[in-house]
Amino acid sequence: MNKIPECLIHPISIKLIRQGHPWITADNFSNRFPRQSEFIVAMDDRKRPMALLIHDPNHKNVKARVWSTKYPFDREAQHFTAGIQARLDVAFEKRAQELALKERDNYYLVFGEADHLPGLFILKLKDRVLIQFFTSFWNRYKSIIQTTVQEVFPELTDENIWFQLRGETRELQKLPVNATDAGRRDEFHIQEFGLQYLIRLGSSYDHGLYTDMSSVRYVLKKFIKPESTVLNLYCYTGAFSLWAMKLGARQVTSVDLSPKYIEWLQQNLGLNPELNSAQHEALTMSAEEALVKLRNEEKKFDFIICDPPSSSSDGEKRTSAIKSYKDLISKMDKVLNPQGQMVIFLNTHQVSQQKYEKTIQDILGELKLNYKLSMRLSLGQDCPILKGFPEGNYLKGLVLEKI
Ligand SMILES: C[S@@+](CC[C@H](N)C(=O)[O-])C[C@H]1O[C@@H](n2cnc3c(N)ncnc32)[C@H](O)[C@@H]1O
């Protein structure tokens, strides 16, 4: 193996790596890393080697990720393949021990940085596995990853292993890439907490069910009471709606701007004949419009779920979820019953938990609304959180009770 280039890194990166943060973002230092090098040894300001990095010069933001802080780094690089296998095995074993995951077909086998496999996410979707690369670095190691997965799950055939490039650069956002055939499509059903969902691989960026939200869905069992009325805003393919119906909700209204997702939701409902679709109403419109319409119709709900995209555009300007919450909370309050609850999510690392809670408290104060914080929700069992890495702790939910 050629000698690994040793490169100085930005003083802020030095500090962050020492705190456990595994990313080197684009700056005057990382932009000078030799492009062709797969690995980089990061040097501190006193020219001491401090970490072995995996390098991705094509990524818009994250130019390199920490693979190891264990010296000697040339040895770590030489044994890189064995290192991947060992880390995959540890991650798989962790999930095998987790009893809560037995109640669903969908869970993360690997959750990137928190499993010490930076930028690599692996989802188990019943008898399929979806391997997601958030850095194109992993492309070179596709077959070793696939083989290791198949050693642990020997029943997995090649066609049931899917690869997808994801991430921030346009180049990475191209269509999913399958292990065997880039043009192939796959449709199948999976079970989560006794409900069936339609999954589509190969046809769009997302496959139809947010697995990182599964443990949160389960927790909402505490709040959605039989006979309650539920409003699910930004419902996507309806996972929260079906779950509310399964928990005995008397009436569920689902809202999404996208006709494609509402159609998908209806297909999901059809897969679960024990749910009474007469108790479900779907509205294909914006959440804001739906809230006005429901208020005009004097509809009231006991529980509201609000999970907006972290930022959205109306074609002219971009609005972040946090900015839209003042208007949304004011409108949701008008259709929420006394003692009712709303769960409001924020799906971004850019706002800390503390800042999120403070912003919501300020909004409630300005609107002169009385709510009590009943619970904080975050990523669950299969989606661990790495200390010192706020980017990995992106999901924040607050359950607010009207008092
Ligand atoms: C983060 S996903 C919601 C995921 C969903 N809560 C789940 O767990 O399955 C965001 C959804 O909001 C929808 N959306 C985006 N802007 C919207 C708007 N202004 N009003 C209603 N839905 C919108 C998108 O079509 C997408 O389905």
Short mmCIF file of C-alpha atoms and ligand atoms in Angstrom, two decimals:
data_model
loop_
_atom_site.label_atom_id
_atom_site.label_comp_id
_atom_site.label_asym_id
_atom_site.label_seq_id
_atom_site.Cartn_x
_atom_site.Cartn_y
_atom_site.Cartn_z
CA MET A 1 0.00 0.00 0.00
CA ASN A 2 1.24 3.50 -0.87
CA LYS A 3 2.07 5.82 1.95
CA ILE A 4 -1.07 7.57 3.15
CA PRO A 5 -0.87 11.36 2.75
CA GLU A 6 -0.62 13.23 6.02
CA CYS A 7 -2.60 16.46 5.93
CA LEU A 8 -3.13 19.29 8.36
CA ILE A 9 -6.76 19.88 9.23
CA HIS A 10 -8.63 23.01 10.29
CA PRO A 11 -8.24 23.96 13.99
CA ILE A 12 -12.03 23.58 14.43
CA SER A 13 -11.89 20.06 12.95
CA ILE A 14 -9.10 19.19 15.41
CA LYS A 15 -11.32 20.26 18.29
CA LEU A 16 -14.37 18.47 16.93
CA ILE A 17 -12.54 15.19 16.29
CA ARG A 18 -11.28 15.28 19.88
CA GLN A 19 -14.91 15.60 20.99
CA GLY A 20 -15.88 12.53 18.95
CA HIS A 21 -17.24 14.30 15.87
CA PRO A 22 -16.49 12.12 12.83
CA TRP A 23 -16.71 14.62 9.92
CA ILE A 24 -14.28 16.88 8.12
CA THR A 25 -16.31 19.41 6.18
CA ALA A 26 -15.26 21.50 3.18
CA ASP A 27 -12.73 24.20 4.11
CA ASN A 28 -9.34 25.54 2.99
CA PHE A 29 -7.62 22.55 4.55
CA SER A 30 -9.85 19.68 3.37
CA ASN A 31 -10.14 21.16 -0.12
CA ARG A 32 -6.36 20.61 -0.43
CA PHE A 33 -6.46 16.88 0.44
CA PRO A 34 -4.96 14.99 -2.57
CA ARG A 35 -8.01 14.07 -4.66
CA GLN A 36 -6.90 10.60 -5.66
CA SER A 37 -6.21 9.41 -2.09
CA GLU A 38 -8.67 6.99 -0.62
CA PHE A 39 -7.38 7.59 2.91
CA ILE A 40 -5.94 10.64 4.62
CA VAL A 41 -4.11 10.86 7.92
CA ALA A 42 -5.33 13.96 9.72
CA MET A 43 -2.58 15.92 11.48
CA ASP A 44 -3.12 18.36 14.31
CA ASP A 45 -1.55 21.84 14.53
CA ARG A 46 1.62 20.31 16.05
CA LYS A 47 1.85 17.89 13.10
CA ARG A 48 0.88 14.89 15.21
CA PRO A 49 -1.24 12.25 13.42
CA MET A 50 -4.67 12.16 15.04
CA ALA A 51 -7.07 10.17 12.84
CA LEU A 52 -7.37 7.97 9.79
CA LEU A 53 -9.99 9.43 7.45
CA ILE A 54 -11.92 7.94 4.58
CA HIS A 55 -11.91 10.49 1.78
CA ASP A 56 -14.70 11.69 -0.54
CA PRO A 57 -13.48 14.67 -2.60
CA ASN A 58 -16.74 14.71 -4.62
CA HIS A 59 -19.02 15.29 -1.65
CA LYS A 60 -20.28 18.85 -1.45
CA ASN A 61 -19.91 19.19 2.33
CA VAL A 62 -18.39 16.20 4.04
CA LYS A 63 -14.97 15.75 2.48
CA ALA A 64 -13.76 13.03 4.84
CA ARG A 65 -15.01 10.92 7.76
CA VAL A 66 -13.09 9.49 10.68
CA TRP A 67 -12.45 5.79 10.38
CA SER A 68 -10.09 5.40 13.32
CA THR A 69 -8.28 7.37 15.97
CA LYS A 70 -6.23 4.31 16.91
CA TYR A 71 -2.57 4.61 15.97
CA PRO A 72 -0.71 3.24 13.89
CA PHE A 73 -2.90 4.35 11.02
CA ASP A 74 -1.05 2.55 8.22
CA ARG A 75 -1.94 -0.71 9.96
CA GLU A 76 -5.57 0.37 10.32
CA ALA A 77 -5.61 1.08 6.58
CA GLN A 78 -3.93 -2.22 5.70
CA HIS A 79 -6.58 -4.10 7.68
CA PHE A 80 -9.39 -1.94 6.41
CA THR A 81 -11.42 -4.78 4.86
CA ALA A 82 -11.22 -6.86 8.03
CA GLY A 83 -12.21 -3.73 9.96
CA ILE A 84 -15.35 -3.29 7.84
CA GLN A 85 -16.33 -6.91 8.44
CA ALA A 86 -15.72 -6.67 12.18
CA ARG A 87 -17.74 -3.46 12.52
CA LEU A 88 -20.60 -4.89 10.44
CA ASP A 89 -20.67 -7.99 12.64
CA VAL A 90 -20.84 -5.90 15.82
CA ALA A 91 -23.70 -3.83 14.40
CA PHE A 92 -25.66 -6.93 13.27
CA GLU A 93 -25.16 -8.60 16.63
CA LYS A 94 -26.47 -5.51 18.47
CA ARG A 95 -29.74 -5.71 16.50
CA ALA A 96 -30.02 -9.47 17.01
CA GLN A 97 -30.05 -8.84 20.79
CA GLU A 98 -32.75 -6.17 20.57
CA LEU A 99 -36.09 -7.77 21.43
CA ALA A 100 -38.16 -4.72 20.42
CA LEU A 101 -37.03 -5.20 16.80
CA LYS A 102 -38.76 -8.58 16.60
CA GLU A 103 -42.10 -6.76 16.27
CA ARG A 104 -41.27 -5.33 12.88
CA ASP A 105 -39.83 -6.41 9.54
CA ASN A 106 -38.06 -3.07 9.08
CA TYR A 107 -35.11 -1.88 11.09
CA TYR A 108 -31.63 -0.50 10.67
CA LEU A 109 -28.88 -3.10 10.76
CA VAL A 110 -26.29 -0.34 10.52
CA PHE A 111 -26.81 3.32 11.36
CA GLY A 112 -23.75 5.01 9.93
CA GLU A 113 -21.44 6.98 12.18
CA ALA A 114 -23.08 5.69 15.38
CA ASP A 115 -22.09 2.16 14.34
CA HIS A 116 -18.58 3.37 13.44
CA LEU A 117 -19.31 2.84 9.74
CA PRO A 118 -19.43 6.48 8.66
CA GLY A 119 -21.85 7.23 5.83
CA LEU A 120 -23.02 3.60 5.59
CA PHE A 121 -26.61 2.73 6.47
CA ILE A 122 -28.16 -0.71 6.07
CA LEU A 123 -31.87 -1.41 6.39
CA LYS A 124 -33.48 -4.78 6.79
CA LEU A 125 -36.81 -4.77 4.99
CA LYS A 126 -38.27 -8.22 5.64
CA ASP A 127 -36.29 -10.53 3.32
CA ARG A 128 -34.57 -7.67 1.51
CA VAL A 129 -31.65 -5.52 2.52
CA LEU A 130 -31.19 -1.93 1.39
CA ILE A 131 -27.62 -0.65 1.62
CA GLN A 132 -27.35 3.13 1.50
CA PHE A 133 -24.13 5.01 0.80
CA PHE A 134 -24.06 8.63 1.94
CA THR A 135 -20.53 8.86 0.60
CA SER A 136 -19.42 7.40 -2.73
CA PHE A 137 -16.29 6.20 -0.91
CA TRP A 138 -18.18 2.97 -0.14
CA ASN A 139 -18.66 2.14 -3.83
CA ARG A 140 -15.27 0.43 -3.90
CA TYR A 141 -16.26 -1.83 -1.01
CA LYS A 142 -19.67 -2.83 -2.36
CA SER A 143 -18.83 -6.50 -2.78
CA ILE A 144 -17.17 -6.92 0.62
CA ILE A 145 -20.20 -5.32 2.28
CA GLN A 146 -22.55 -7.54 0.29
CA THR A 147 -20.60 -10.71 1.13
CA THR A 148 -20.51 -9.88 4.83
CA VAL A 149 -24.26 -9.24 4.87
CA GLN A 150 -24.88 -12.55 3.08
CA GLU A 151 -22.66 -14.43 5.52
CA VAL A 152 -24.87 -13.28 8.39
CA PHE A 153 -28.13 -13.65 6.42
CA PRO A 154 -27.42 -16.62 4.12
CA GLU A 155 -31.06 -16.66 2.94
CA LEU A 156 -30.52 -13.31 1.17
CA THR A 157 -30.24 -13.79 -2.58
CA ASP A 158 -28.32 -11.30 -4.75
CA GLU A 159 -31.59 -9.86 -6.16
CA ASN A 160 -32.76 -9.05 -2.66
CA ILE A 161 -29.78 -6.86 -1.93
CA TRP A 162 -30.23 -3.26 -2.99
CA PHE A 163 -27.71 -0.45 -3.10
CA GLN A 164 -28.62 3.19 -3.09
CA LEU A 165 -26.46 6.28 -3.25
CA ARG A 166 -27.87 9.07 -1.13
CA GLY A 167 -26.66 12.38 0.06
CA GLU A 168 -26.21 16.00 -0.67
CA THR A 169 -24.43 16.17 -3.98
CA ARG A 170 -26.54 16.07 -7.11
CA GLU A 171 -24.37 13.32 -8.43
CA LEU A 172 -25.24 11.12 -5.47
CA GLN A 173 -28.95 11.77 -5.73
CA LYS A 174 -29.33 9.88 -8.97
CA LEU A 175 -31.62 6.87 -9.05
CA PRO A 176 -31.02 3.91 -6.76
CA VAL A 177 -28.41 1.48 -8.01
CA ASN A 178 -29.18 -2.18 -7.68
CA ALA A 179 -26.48 -4.75 -7.12
CA THR A 180 -27.33 -6.60 -10.30
CA ASP A 181 -29.48 -4.42 -12.54
CA ALA A 182 -29.82 -0.64 -12.30
CA GLY A 183 -33.21 -0.58 -14.06
CA ARG A 184 -34.94 -3.17 -11.89
CA ARG A 185 -37.99 -2.44 -9.71
CA ASP A 186 -39.24 -4.37 -6.72
CA GLU A 187 -42.58 -4.19 -4.85
CA PHE A 188 -43.42 -6.17 -1.75
CA HIS A 189 -45.19 -5.90 1.61
CA ILE A 190 -43.68 -5.66 5.05
CA GLN A 191 -45.12 -5.83 8.52
CA GLU A 192 -44.70 -3.25 11.28
CA PHE A 193 -46.54 -3.76 14.59
CA GLY A 194 -49.08 -6.03 12.93
CA LEU A 195 -49.75 -3.72 9.95
CA GLN A 196 -48.82 -4.31 6.32
CA TYR A 197 -47.12 -1.68 4.17
CA LEU A 198 -46.27 -1.53 0.48
CA ILE A 199 -42.56 -1.01 -0.16
CA ARG A 200 -41.16 0.03 -3.53
CA LEU A 201 -37.49 -0.27 -4.30
CA GLY A 202 -35.86 1.11 -7.41
CA SER A 203 -38.62 3.51 -8.42
CA SER A 204 -38.13 6.50 -6.13
CA TYR A 205 -35.72 8.02 -3.67
CA ASP A 206 -37.68 6.85 -0.59
CA HIS A 207 -39.19 3.39 -0.36
CA GLY A 208 -42.48 4.08 1.42
CA LEU A 209 -41.91 3.73 5.15
CA TYR A 210 -39.69 5.80 7.42
CA THR A 211 -37.88 3.20 9.49
CA ASP A 212 -36.23 5.81 11.71
CA MET A 213 -39.76 6.77 12.82
CA SER A 214 -40.82 3.21 13.72
CA SER A 215 -39.86 3.32 17.39
CA VAL A 216 -41.54 6.72 17.71
CA ARG A 217 -44.73 5.28 16.20
CA TYR A 218 -44.63 2.57 18.82
CA VAL A 219 -44.28 5.07 21.67
CA LEU A 220 -47.36 6.97 20.48
CA LYS A 221 -49.36 3.98 21.68
CA LYS A 222 -49.36 5.76 25.04
CA PHE A 223 -51.17 8.79 23.65
CA ILE A 224 -53.58 7.54 20.98
CA LYS A 225 -56.58 6.26 22.90
CA PRO A 226 -59.35 4.02 21.54
CA GLU A 227 -62.25 6.11 20.24
CA SER A 228 -60.03 9.16 19.76
CA THR A 229 -60.06 11.32 16.66
CA VAL A 230 -56.68 11.80 14.99
CA LEU A 231 -55.29 14.24 12.43
CA ASN A 232 -52.09 13.22 10.62
CA LEU A 233 -50.47 16.17 8.83
CA TYR A 234 -47.70 15.53 6.24
CA CYS A 235 -48.86 11.92 6.34
CA TYR A 236 -46.67 10.54 3.49
CA THR A 237 -47.83 6.92 2.92
CA GLY A 238 -49.90 6.94 6.10
CA ALA A 239 -47.88 4.94 8.62
CA PHE A 240 -49.04 7.06 11.58
CA SER A 241 -52.64 7.01 10.30
CA LEU A 242 -52.80 3.22 10.00
CA TRP A 243 -51.17 2.85 13.40
CA ALA A 244 -53.74 5.20 14.96
CA MET A 245 -56.54 3.15 13.38
CA LYS A 246 -54.98 -0.05 14.66
CA LEU A 247 -54.89 1.50 18.14
CA GLY A 248 -58.66 1.98 17.90
CA ALA A 249 -59.00 5.60 16.78
CA ARG A 250 -62.63 6.31 15.83
CA GLN A 251 -61.78 8.67 13.00
CA VAL A 252 -58.48 9.50 11.27
CA THR A 253 -57.84 12.33 8.80
CA SER A 254 -54.62 12.22 6.76
CA VAL A 255 -53.22 15.19 4.86
CA ASP A 256 -50.47 15.34 2.26
CA LEU A 257 -49.74 17.63 -0.64
CA SER A 258 -48.69 14.75 -2.86
CA PRO A 259 -51.36 12.76 -4.75
CA LYS A 260 -48.78 9.99 -5.23
CA TYR A 261 -48.38 9.49 -1.47
CA ILE A 262 -52.13 9.70 -0.79
CA GLU A 263 -52.64 6.99 -3.42
CA TRP A 264 -49.92 4.91 -1.76
CA LEU A 265 -51.64 5.43 1.61
CA GLN A 266 -54.90 4.12 0.13
CA GLN A 267 -53.03 1.05 -1.11
CA ASN A 268 -51.61 0.55 2.38
CA LEU A 269 -55.12 0.78 3.84
CA GLY A 270 -56.26 -1.84 1.34
CA LEU A 271 -53.53 -4.20 2.59
CA ASN A 272 -55.06 -4.14 6.08
CA PRO A 273 -58.67 -5.30 5.76
CA GLU A 274 -59.14 -5.32 9.54
CA LEU A 275 -58.99 -1.50 9.46
CA ASN A 276 -62.29 0.18 8.63
CA SER A 277 -61.52 2.54 5.76
CA ALA A 278 -64.86 4.30 6.34
CA GLN A 279 -63.22 5.75 9.45
CA HIS A 280 -60.46 7.31 7.38
CA GLU A 281 -60.48 10.50 5.33
CA ALA A 282 -57.63 11.58 3.04
CA LEU A 283 -57.08 15.19 2.00
CA THR A 284 -54.71 15.92 -0.87
CA MET A 285 -53.73 19.50 -0.10
CA SER A 286 -51.25 21.49 1.94
CA ALA A 287 -51.35 21.11 5.71
CA GLU A 288 -52.02 24.84 6.04
CA GLU A 289 -55.03 24.69 3.68
CA ALA A 290 -56.35 21.55 5.36
CA LEU A 291 -56.24 23.18 8.79
CA VAL A 292 -58.30 26.11 7.53
CA LYS A 293 -60.79 23.78 5.83
CA LEU A 294 -61.16 21.59 8.93
CA ARG A 295 -61.67 24.60 11.12
CA ASN A 296 -64.35 25.99 8.79
CA GLU A 297 -66.08 22.62 8.99
CA GLU A 298 -65.81 22.82 12.81
CA LYS A 299 -63.94 19.53 12.98
CA LYS A 300 -62.06 18.78 16.20
CA PHE A 301 -59.39 16.20 17.02
CA ASP A 302 -58.03 14.59 20.16
CA PHE A 303 -54.57 13.99 18.74
CA ILE A 304 -52.63 15.72 15.97
CA ILE A 305 -49.41 14.46 14.38
CA CYS A 306 -47.34 17.06 12.57
CA ASP A 307 -44.19 15.91 10.78
CA PRO A 308 -43.25 18.52 8.16
CA PRO A 309 -40.24 18.19 5.84
CA SER A 310 -37.29 20.06 7.37
CA SER A 311 -37.67 22.68 4.67
CA SER A 312 -40.19 23.09 1.91
CA SER A 313 -40.68 25.34 -1.06
CA ASP A 314 -43.83 26.82 -2.60
CA GLY A 315 -41.93 27.31 -5.84
CA GLU A 316 -40.72 30.79 -4.84
CA LYS A 317 -39.33 30.78 -1.34
CA ARG A 318 -37.97 28.12 1.01
CA THR A 319 -39.38 27.92 4.51
CA SER A 320 -37.86 25.87 7.29
CA ALA A 321 -40.14 23.70 9.43
CA ILE A 322 -39.19 25.62 12.54
CA LYS A 323 -40.26 28.91 10.92
CA SER A 324 -43.60 27.49 9.84
CA TYR A 325 -44.44 26.30 13.36
CA LYS A 326 -45.92 29.61 14.54
CA ASP A 327 -48.62 29.52 11.90
CA LEU A 328 -49.08 25.75 12.18
CA ILE A 329 -49.44 25.70 15.98
CA SER A 330 -51.93 28.55 15.89
CA LYS A 331 -53.99 26.67 13.29
CA MET A 332 -53.65 23.25 14.95
CA ASP A 333 -54.77 24.70 18.27
CA LYS A 334 -58.07 25.73 16.69
CA VAL A 335 -58.91 22.16 15.70
CA LEU A 336 -57.62 20.46 18.85
CA ASN A 337 -60.03 19.44 21.60
CA PRO A 338 -59.48 20.62 25.20
CA GLN A 339 -56.99 18.23 26.86
CA GLY A 340 -56.03 17.12 23.37
CA GLN A 341 -52.41 16.54 22.41
CA MET A 342 -50.25 17.33 19.44
CA VAL A 343 -46.91 15.79 18.55
CA ILE A 344 -44.70 18.14 16.59
CA PHE A 345 -41.57 16.86 14.89
CA LEU A 346 -38.46 18.55 13.65
CA ASN A 347 -36.28 16.54 11.31
CA THR A 348 -33.01 18.43 11.21
CA HIS A 349 -29.74 18.56 13.11
CA GLN A 350 -29.45 22.27 12.37
CA VAL A 351 -31.60 23.17 15.37
CA SER A 352 -30.61 21.72 18.75
CA GLN A 353 -33.15 20.15 21.10
CA GLN A 354 -32.75 23.11 23.44
CA LYS A 355 -33.27 25.69 20.70
CA TYR A 356 -36.28 23.76 19.38
CA GLU A 357 -37.97 23.65 22.77
CA LYS A 358 -37.22 27.31 23.44
CA THR A 359 -38.62 28.32 20.03
CA ILE A 360 -41.81 26.36 20.66
CA GLN A 361 -42.16 27.82 24.19
CA ASP A 362 -41.75 31.32 22.72
CA ILE A 363 -44.35 30.62 20.03
CA LEU A 364 -46.82 29.34 22.64
CA GLY A 365 -46.14 32.46 24.71
CA GLU A 366 -46.68 34.82 21.77
CA LEU A 367 -49.90 33.05 20.82
CA LYS A 368 -50.98 33.03 24.49
CA LEU A 369 -51.62 29.29 24.39
CA ASN A 370 -51.31 26.99 27.40
CA TYR A 371 -49.66 23.68 26.67
CA LYS A 372 -47.67 21.30 28.83
CA LEU A 373 -44.73 19.29 27.47
CA SER A 374 -45.75 15.64 28.05
CA MET A 375 -42.86 13.86 26.36
CA ARG A 376 -39.75 14.26 24.23
CA LEU A 377 -39.29 11.79 21.38
CA SER A 378 -36.09 10.88 19.57
CA LEU A 379 -34.48 8.12 17.53
CA GLY A 380 -34.94 4.62 18.97
CA GLN A 381 -33.23 1.26 19.48
CA ASP A 382 -31.94 0.54 15.96
CA CYS A 383 -30.85 4.15 15.37
CA PRO A 384 -28.20 4.82 18.00
CA ILE A 385 -26.82 8.28 18.69
CA LEU A 386 -23.09 9.04 18.77
CA LYS A 387 -21.87 11.40 21.49
CA GLY A 388 -20.34 14.57 20.06
CA PHE A 389 -22.17 14.15 16.72
CA PRO A 390 -25.36 16.25 16.71
CA GLU A 391 -25.90 15.64 12.96
CA GLY A 392 -26.76 12.05 13.78
CA ASN A 393 -29.37 13.09 16.34
CA TYR A 394 -31.68 14.78 13.87
CA LEU A 395 -35.11 13.59 14.94
CA LYS A 396 -36.87 15.63 17.63
CA GLY A 397 -40.47 15.23 18.67
CA LEU A 398 -42.42 17.07 21.37
CA VAL A 399 -45.77 15.86 22.67
CA LEU A 400 -47.71 18.91 23.85
CA GLU A 401 -50.91 18.68 25.88
CA LYS A 402 -53.51 21.44 25.80
CA ILE A 403 -54.28 22.63 29.33
C1 LIG B 1 -41.11 13.84 6.41
S1 LIG B 1 -42.38 13.28 5.36
C2 LIG B 1 -43.52 12.74 6.56
C3 LIG B 1 -43.29 11.31 7.03
C4 LIG B 1 -44.47 10.69 7.75
N1 LIG B 1 -44.80 11.45 8.93
C5 LIG B 1 -44.19 9.25 8.13
O1 LIG B 1 -43.65 8.99 9.22
O2 LIG B 1 -44.47 8.36 7.31
C6 LIG B 1 -43.03 14.78 4.74
C7 LIG B 1 -44.30 14.68 3.86
O3 LIG B 1 -44.83 16.01 3.76
C8 LIG B 1 -45.42 16.18 2.47
N2 LIG B 1 -45.53 17.64 2.28
C9 LIG B 1 -44.56 18.53 1.94
N3 LIG B 1 -45.04 19.81 2.03
C10 LIG B 1 -46.33 19.71 2.44
C11 LIG B 1 -47.34 20.66 2.76
N4 LIG B 1 -47.12 21.97 2.67
N5 LIG B 1 -48.53 20.20 3.20
C12 LIG B 1 -48.77 18.87 3.30
N6 LIG B 1 -47.84 17.92 3.02
C13 LIG B 1 -46.65 18.33 2.60
C14 LIG B 1 -44.52 15.42 1.55
O4 LIG B 1 -45.25 15.04 0.38
C15 LIG B 1 -44.13 14.20 2.43
O5 LIG B 1 -45.01 13.14 2.22
#
